[in-house]
PDB file of C-alpha atoms in Angstrom:
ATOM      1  CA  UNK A  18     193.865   4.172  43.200  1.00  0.00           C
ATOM      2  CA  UNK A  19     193.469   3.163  40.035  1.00  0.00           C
ATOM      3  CA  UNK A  20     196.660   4.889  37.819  1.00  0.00           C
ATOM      4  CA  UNK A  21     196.406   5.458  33.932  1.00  0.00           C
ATOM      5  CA  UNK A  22     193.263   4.552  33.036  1.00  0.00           C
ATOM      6  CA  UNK A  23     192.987   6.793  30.078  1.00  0.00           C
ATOM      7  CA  UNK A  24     190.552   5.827  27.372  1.00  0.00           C
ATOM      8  CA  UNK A  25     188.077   7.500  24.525  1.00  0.00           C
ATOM      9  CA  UNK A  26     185.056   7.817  26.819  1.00  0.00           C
ATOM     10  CA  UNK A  27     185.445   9.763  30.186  1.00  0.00           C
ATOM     11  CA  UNK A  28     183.983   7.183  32.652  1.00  0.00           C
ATOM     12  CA  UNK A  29     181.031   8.416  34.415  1.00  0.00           C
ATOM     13  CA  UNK A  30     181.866   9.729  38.585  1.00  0.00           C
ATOM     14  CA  UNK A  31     180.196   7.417  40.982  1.00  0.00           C
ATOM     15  CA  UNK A  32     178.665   7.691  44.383  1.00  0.00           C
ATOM     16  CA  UNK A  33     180.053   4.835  46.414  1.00  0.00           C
ATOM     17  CA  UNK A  34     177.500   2.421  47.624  1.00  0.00           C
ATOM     18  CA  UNK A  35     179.654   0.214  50.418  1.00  0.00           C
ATOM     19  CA  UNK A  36     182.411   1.267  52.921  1.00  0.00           C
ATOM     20  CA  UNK A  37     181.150   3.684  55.544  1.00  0.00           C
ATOM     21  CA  UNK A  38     180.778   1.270  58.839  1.00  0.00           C
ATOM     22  CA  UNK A  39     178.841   4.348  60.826  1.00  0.00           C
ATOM     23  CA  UNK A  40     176.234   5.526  58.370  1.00  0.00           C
ATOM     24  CA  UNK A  41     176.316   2.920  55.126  1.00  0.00           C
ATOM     25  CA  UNK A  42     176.977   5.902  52.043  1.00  0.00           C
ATOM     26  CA  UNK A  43     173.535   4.177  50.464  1.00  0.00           C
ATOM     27  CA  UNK A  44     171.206   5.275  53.707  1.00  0.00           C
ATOM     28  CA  UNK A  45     173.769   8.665  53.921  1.00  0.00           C
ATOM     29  CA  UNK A  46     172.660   9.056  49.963  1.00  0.00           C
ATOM     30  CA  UNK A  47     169.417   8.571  50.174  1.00  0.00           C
ATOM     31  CA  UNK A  48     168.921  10.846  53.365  1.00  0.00           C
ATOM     32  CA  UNK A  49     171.172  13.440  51.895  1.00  0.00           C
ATOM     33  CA  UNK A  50     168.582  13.604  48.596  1.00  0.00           C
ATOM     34  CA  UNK A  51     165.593  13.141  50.501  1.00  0.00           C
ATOM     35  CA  UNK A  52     166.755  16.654  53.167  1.00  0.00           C
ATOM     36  CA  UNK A  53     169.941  17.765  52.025  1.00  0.00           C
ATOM     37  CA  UNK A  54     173.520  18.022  53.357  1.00  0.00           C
ATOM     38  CA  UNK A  55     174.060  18.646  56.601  1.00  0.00           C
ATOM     39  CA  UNK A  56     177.239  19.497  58.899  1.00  0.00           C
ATOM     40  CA  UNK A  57     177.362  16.723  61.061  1.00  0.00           C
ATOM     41  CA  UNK A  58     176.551  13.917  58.187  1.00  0.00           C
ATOM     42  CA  UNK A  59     179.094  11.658  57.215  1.00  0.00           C
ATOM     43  CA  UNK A  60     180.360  12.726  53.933  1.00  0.00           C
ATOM     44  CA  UNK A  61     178.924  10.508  51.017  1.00  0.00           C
ATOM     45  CA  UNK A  62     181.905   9.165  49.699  1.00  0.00           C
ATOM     46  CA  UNK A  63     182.364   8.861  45.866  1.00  0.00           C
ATOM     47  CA  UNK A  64     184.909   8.337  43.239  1.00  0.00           C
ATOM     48  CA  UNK A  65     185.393  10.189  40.501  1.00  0.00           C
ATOM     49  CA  UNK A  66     187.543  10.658  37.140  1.00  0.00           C
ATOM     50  CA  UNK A  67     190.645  13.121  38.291  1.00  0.00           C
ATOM     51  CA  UNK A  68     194.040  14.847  37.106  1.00  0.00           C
ATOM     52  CA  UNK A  69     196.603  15.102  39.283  1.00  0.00           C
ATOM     53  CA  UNK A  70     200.091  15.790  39.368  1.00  0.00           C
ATOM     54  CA  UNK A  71     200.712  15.232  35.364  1.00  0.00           C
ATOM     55  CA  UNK A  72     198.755  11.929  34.908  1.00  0.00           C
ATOM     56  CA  UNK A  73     195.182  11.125  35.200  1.00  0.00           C
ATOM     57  CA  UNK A  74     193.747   8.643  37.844  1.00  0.00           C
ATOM     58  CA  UNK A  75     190.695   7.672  39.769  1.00  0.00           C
ATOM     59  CA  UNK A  76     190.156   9.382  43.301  1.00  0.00           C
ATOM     60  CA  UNK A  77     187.894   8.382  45.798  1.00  0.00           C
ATOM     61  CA  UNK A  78     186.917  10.710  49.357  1.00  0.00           C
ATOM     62  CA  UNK A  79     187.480   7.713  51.496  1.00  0.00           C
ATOM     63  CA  UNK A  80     191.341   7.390  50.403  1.00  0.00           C
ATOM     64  CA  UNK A  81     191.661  10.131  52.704  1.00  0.00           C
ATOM     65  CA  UNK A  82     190.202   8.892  55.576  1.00  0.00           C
ATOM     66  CA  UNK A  83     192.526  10.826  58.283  1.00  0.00           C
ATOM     67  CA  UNK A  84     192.952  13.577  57.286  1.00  0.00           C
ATOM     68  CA  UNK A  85     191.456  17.087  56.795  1.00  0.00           C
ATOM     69  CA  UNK A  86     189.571  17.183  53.646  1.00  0.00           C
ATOM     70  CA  UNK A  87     188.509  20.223  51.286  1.00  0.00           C
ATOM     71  CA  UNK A  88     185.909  19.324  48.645  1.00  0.00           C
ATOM     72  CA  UNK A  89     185.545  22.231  46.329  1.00  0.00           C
ATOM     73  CA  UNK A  90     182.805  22.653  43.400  1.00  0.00           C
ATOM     74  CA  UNK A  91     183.076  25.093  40.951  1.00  0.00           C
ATOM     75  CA  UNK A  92     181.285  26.282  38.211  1.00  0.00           C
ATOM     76  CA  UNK A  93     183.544  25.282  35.501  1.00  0.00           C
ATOM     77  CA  UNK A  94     187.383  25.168  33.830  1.00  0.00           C
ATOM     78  CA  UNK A  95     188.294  28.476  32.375  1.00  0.00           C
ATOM     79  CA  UNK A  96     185.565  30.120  34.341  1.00  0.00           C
ATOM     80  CA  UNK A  97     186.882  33.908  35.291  1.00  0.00           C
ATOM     81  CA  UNK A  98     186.192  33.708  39.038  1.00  0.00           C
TER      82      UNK A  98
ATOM     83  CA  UNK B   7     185.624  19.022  40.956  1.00  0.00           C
ATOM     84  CA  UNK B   8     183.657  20.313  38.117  1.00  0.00           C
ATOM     85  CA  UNK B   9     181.768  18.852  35.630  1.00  0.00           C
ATOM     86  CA  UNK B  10     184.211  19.209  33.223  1.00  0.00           C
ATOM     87  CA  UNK B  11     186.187  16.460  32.007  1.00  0.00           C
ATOM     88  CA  UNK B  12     190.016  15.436  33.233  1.00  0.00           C
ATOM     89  CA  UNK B  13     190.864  16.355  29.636  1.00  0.00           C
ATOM     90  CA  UNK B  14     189.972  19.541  30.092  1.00  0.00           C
ATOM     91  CA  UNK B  15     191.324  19.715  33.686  1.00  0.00           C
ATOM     92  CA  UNK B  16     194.685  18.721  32.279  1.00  0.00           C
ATOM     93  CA  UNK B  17     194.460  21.693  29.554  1.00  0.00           C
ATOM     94  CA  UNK B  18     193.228  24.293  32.206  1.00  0.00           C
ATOM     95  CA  UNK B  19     196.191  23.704  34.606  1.00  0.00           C
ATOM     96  CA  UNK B  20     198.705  23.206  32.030  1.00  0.00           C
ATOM     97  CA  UNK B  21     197.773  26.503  30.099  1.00  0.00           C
ATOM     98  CA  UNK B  22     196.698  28.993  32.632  1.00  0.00           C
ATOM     99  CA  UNK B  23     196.737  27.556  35.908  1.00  0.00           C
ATOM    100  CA  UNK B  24     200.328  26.318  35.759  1.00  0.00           C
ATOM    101  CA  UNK B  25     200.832  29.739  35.226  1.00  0.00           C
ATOM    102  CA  UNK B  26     199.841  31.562  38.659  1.00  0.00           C
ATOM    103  CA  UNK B  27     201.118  28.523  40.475  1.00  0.00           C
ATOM    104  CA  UNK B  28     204.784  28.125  41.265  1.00  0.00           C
ATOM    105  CA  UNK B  29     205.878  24.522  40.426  1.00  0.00           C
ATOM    106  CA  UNK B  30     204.048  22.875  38.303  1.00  0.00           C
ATOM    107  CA  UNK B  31     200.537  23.381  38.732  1.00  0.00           C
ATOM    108  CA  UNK B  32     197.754  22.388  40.838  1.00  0.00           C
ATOM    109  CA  UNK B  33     198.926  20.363  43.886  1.00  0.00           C
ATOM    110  CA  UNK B  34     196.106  18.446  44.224  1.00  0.00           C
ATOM    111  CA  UNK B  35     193.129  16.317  42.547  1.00  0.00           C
ATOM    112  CA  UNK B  36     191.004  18.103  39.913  1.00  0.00           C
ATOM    113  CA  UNK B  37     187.889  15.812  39.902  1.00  0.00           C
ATOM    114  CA  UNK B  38     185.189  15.396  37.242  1.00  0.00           C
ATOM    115  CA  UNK B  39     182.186  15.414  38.202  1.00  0.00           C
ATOM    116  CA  UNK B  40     180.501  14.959  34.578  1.00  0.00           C
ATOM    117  CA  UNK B  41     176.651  14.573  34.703  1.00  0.00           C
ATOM    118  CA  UNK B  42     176.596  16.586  38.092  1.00  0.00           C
ATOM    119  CA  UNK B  43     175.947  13.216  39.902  1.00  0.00           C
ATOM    120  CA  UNK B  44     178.295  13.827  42.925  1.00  0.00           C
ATOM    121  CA  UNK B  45     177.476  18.069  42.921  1.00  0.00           C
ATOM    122  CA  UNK B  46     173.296  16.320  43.021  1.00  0.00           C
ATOM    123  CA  UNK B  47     174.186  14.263  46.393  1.00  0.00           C
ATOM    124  CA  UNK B  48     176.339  17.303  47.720  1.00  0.00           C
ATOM    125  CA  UNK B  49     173.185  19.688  46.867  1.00  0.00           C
ATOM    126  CA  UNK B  50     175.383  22.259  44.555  1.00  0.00           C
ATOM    127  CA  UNK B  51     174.242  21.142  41.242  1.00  0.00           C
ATOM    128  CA  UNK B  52     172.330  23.337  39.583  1.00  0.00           C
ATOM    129  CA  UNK B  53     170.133  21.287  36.610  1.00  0.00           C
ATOM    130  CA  UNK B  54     169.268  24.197  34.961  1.00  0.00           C
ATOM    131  CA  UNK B  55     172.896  25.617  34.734  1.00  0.00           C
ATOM    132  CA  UNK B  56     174.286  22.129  33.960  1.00  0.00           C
ATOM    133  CA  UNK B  57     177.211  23.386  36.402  1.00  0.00           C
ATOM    134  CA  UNK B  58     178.480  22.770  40.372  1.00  0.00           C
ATOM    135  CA  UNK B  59     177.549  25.591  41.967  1.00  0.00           C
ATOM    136  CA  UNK B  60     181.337  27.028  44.849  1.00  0.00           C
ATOM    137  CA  UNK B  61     180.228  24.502  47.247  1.00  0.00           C
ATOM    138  CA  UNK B  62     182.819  24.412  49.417  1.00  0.00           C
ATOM    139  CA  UNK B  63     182.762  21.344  52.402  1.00  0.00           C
ATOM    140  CA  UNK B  64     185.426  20.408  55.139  1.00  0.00           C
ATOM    141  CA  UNK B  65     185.677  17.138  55.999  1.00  0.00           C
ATOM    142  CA  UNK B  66     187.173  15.680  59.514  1.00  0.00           C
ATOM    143  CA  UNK B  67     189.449  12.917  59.853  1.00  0.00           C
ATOM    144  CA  UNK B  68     186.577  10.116  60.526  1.00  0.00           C
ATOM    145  CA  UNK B  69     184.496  11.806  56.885  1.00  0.00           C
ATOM    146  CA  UNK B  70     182.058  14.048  59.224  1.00  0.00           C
ATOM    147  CA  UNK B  71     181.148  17.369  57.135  1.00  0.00           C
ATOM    148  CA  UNK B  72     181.756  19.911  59.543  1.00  0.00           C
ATOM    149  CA  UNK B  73     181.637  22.938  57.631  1.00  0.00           C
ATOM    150  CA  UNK B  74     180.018  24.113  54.425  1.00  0.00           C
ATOM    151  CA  UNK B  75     179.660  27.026  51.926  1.00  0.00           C
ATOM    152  CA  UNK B  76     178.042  27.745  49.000  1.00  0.00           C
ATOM    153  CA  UNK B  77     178.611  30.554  46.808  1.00  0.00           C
ATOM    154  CA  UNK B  78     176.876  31.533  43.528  1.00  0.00           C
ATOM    155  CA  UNK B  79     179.031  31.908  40.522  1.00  0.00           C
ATOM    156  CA  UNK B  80     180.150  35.045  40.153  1.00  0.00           C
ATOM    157  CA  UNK B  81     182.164  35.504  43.469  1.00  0.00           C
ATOM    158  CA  UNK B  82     185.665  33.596  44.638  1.00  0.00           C
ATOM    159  CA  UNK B  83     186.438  32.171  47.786  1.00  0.00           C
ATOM    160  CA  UNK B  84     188.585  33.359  50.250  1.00  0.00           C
ATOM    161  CA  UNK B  85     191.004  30.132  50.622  1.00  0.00           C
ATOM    162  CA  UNK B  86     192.253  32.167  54.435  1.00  0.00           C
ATOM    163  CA  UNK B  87     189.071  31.800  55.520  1.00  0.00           C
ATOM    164  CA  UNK B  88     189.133  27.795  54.851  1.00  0.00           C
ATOM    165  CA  UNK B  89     192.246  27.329  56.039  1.00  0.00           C
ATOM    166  CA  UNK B  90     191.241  29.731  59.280  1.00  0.00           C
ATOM    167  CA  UNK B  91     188.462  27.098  59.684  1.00  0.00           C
ATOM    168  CA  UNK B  92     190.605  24.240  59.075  1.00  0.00           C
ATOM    169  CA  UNK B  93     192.827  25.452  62.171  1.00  0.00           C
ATOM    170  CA  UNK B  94     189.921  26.016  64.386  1.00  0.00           C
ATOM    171  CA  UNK B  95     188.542  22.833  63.843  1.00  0.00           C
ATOM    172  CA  UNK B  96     191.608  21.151  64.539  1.00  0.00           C
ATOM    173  CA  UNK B  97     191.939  23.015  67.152  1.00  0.00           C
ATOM    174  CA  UNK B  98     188.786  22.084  68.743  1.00  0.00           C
ATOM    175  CA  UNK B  99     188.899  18.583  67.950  1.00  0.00           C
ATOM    176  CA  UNK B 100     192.614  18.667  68.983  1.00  0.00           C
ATOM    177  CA  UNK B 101     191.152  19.644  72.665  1.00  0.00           C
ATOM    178  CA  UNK B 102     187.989  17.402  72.371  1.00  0.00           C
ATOM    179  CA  UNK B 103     185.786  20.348  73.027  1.00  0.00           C
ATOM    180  CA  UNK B 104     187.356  21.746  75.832  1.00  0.00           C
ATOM    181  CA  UNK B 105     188.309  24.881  73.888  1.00  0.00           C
ATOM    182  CA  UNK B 106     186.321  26.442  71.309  1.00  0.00           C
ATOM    183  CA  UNK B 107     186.870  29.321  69.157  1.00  0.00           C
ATOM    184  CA  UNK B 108     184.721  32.373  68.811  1.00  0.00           C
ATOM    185  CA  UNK B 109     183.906  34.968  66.362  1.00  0.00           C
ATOM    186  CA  UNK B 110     186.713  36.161  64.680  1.00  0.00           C
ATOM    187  CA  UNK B 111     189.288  33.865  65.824  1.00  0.00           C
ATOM    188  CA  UNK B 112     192.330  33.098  64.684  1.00  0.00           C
ATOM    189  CA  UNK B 113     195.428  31.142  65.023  1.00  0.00           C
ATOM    190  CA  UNK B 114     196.873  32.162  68.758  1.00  0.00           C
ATOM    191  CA  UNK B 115     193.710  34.324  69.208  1.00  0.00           C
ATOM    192  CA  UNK B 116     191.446  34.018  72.533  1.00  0.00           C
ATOM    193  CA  UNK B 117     189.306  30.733  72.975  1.00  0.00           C
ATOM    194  CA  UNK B 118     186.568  30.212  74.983  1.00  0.00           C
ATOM    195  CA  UNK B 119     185.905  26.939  77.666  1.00  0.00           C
ATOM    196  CA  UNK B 120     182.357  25.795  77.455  1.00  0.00           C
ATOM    197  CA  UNK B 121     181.285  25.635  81.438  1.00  0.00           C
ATOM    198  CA  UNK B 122     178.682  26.528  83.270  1.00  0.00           C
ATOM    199  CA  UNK B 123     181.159  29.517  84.646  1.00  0.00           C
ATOM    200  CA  UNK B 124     180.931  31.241  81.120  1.00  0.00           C
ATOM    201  CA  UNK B 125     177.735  31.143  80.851  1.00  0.00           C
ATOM    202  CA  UNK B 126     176.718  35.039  80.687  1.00  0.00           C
ATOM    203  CA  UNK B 127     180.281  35.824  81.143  1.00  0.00           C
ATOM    204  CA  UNK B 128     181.248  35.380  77.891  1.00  0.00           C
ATOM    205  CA  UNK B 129     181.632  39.466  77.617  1.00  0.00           C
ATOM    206  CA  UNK B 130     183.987  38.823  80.558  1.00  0.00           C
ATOM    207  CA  UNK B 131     186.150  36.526  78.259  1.00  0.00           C
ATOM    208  CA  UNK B 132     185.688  38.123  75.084  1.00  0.00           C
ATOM    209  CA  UNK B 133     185.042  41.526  73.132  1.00  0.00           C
ATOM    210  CA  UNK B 134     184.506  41.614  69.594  1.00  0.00           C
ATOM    211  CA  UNK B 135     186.858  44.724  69.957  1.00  0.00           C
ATOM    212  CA  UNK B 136     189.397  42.935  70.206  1.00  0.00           C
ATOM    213  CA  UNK B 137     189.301  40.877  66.774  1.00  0.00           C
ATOM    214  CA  UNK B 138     187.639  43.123  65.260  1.00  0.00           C
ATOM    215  CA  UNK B 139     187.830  46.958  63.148  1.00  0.00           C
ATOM    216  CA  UNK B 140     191.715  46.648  63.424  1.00  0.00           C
ATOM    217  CA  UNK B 141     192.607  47.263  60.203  1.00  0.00           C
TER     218      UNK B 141
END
């Protein structure tokens, strides 16, 4: 992806609109807002401003097509729990 | 992923995280998820709270979600449990369906082949004795 990026403004995340052959990530988006996620969908994919390792980059769910993926939310940085 | 910044990101691992971590910090991506837009499709983001709420979602090899948890904010995830599910799952997918892991299981532990033989034989198969109240 994307390395170094780094400017003033922290670029907004993105849902991706294209890539997903099976279930286009536009139709997958749409049906995920209209009844929610579901085990069993395909994943909407989406990129999204990141730090990793040191540096700061751009990653995007589909870059790890393959493998075993854990997407964690959490409240927020500095949060106790 | 959070809907804090990578700025902040950076600061959190390199001033506290770093810290309970051996190396040099967090081994993999801390996303920002500013806005909430990706938390909104995911169905974790909570407008009122302006925050992600623990969603927690494992994704297979060809981007199918096969497993998700959500957890409100003042309780922490188990990260066994994931990984437990993670194995069993790969398990499973390793076998293409022809084991499948029940209550309890865990790496090594009894598995169970969908038939019509086990159908109201699973008791002959397996006893939640056995994984569980051991401790």
């Amino acid at each position: 992806m994307s390395e170094d990026k780094v400017g003033c403004t922290v670029p907004a995340a993105e849902i991706e609109s294209s890539g997903a052959e099976i279930a286009p990530a536009e139709e997958v988006k749409k049906e995920a807002v209209r009844m929610g996620i579901m085990v069993g969908m395909k994943a909407p994919d989406f990129t999204a401003p990141a730090f990793y390792k040191g540096g700061f980059t751009t990653v995007q769910l589909s870059q790890f097509a393959g493998k075993w993926v854990a997407l964690c939310f959490y409240p927020g940085d500095f949060t106790f729990v | 992923m959070s809907v804090d910044s990578q700025f902040v990101h950076k600061v959190w691992n390199d001033v506290e995280l770093s810290k309970m971590i051996e190396a040099v910090g967090v081994p993999f991506h801390m996303a920002s998820d500013g806005g909430g837009a990706i938390g909104t499709v995911y169905g974790v983001y909570s407008g009122a709270q302006g925050v992600d709420f623990r969603g927690r979602f494992l994704i297979d090899p060809d981007g199918v979600i096969q497993a998700m948890e959500v957890l409100s904010p003042p309780v922490g995830r188990n990260v066994d449990e994931t990984l437990r599910q993670v194995q069993a799952y790969q398990l499973v997918r390793k076998t293409g369906g022809k084991e499948v892991t029940p209550s309890g299981w865990t790496p090594g532990g009894k598995v169970l082949n969908p038939g019509p033989d086990l159908v109201a034989n699973v008791w002959k198969a397996w006893n939640p004795k056995d994984v569980y109240g051991k401790k």
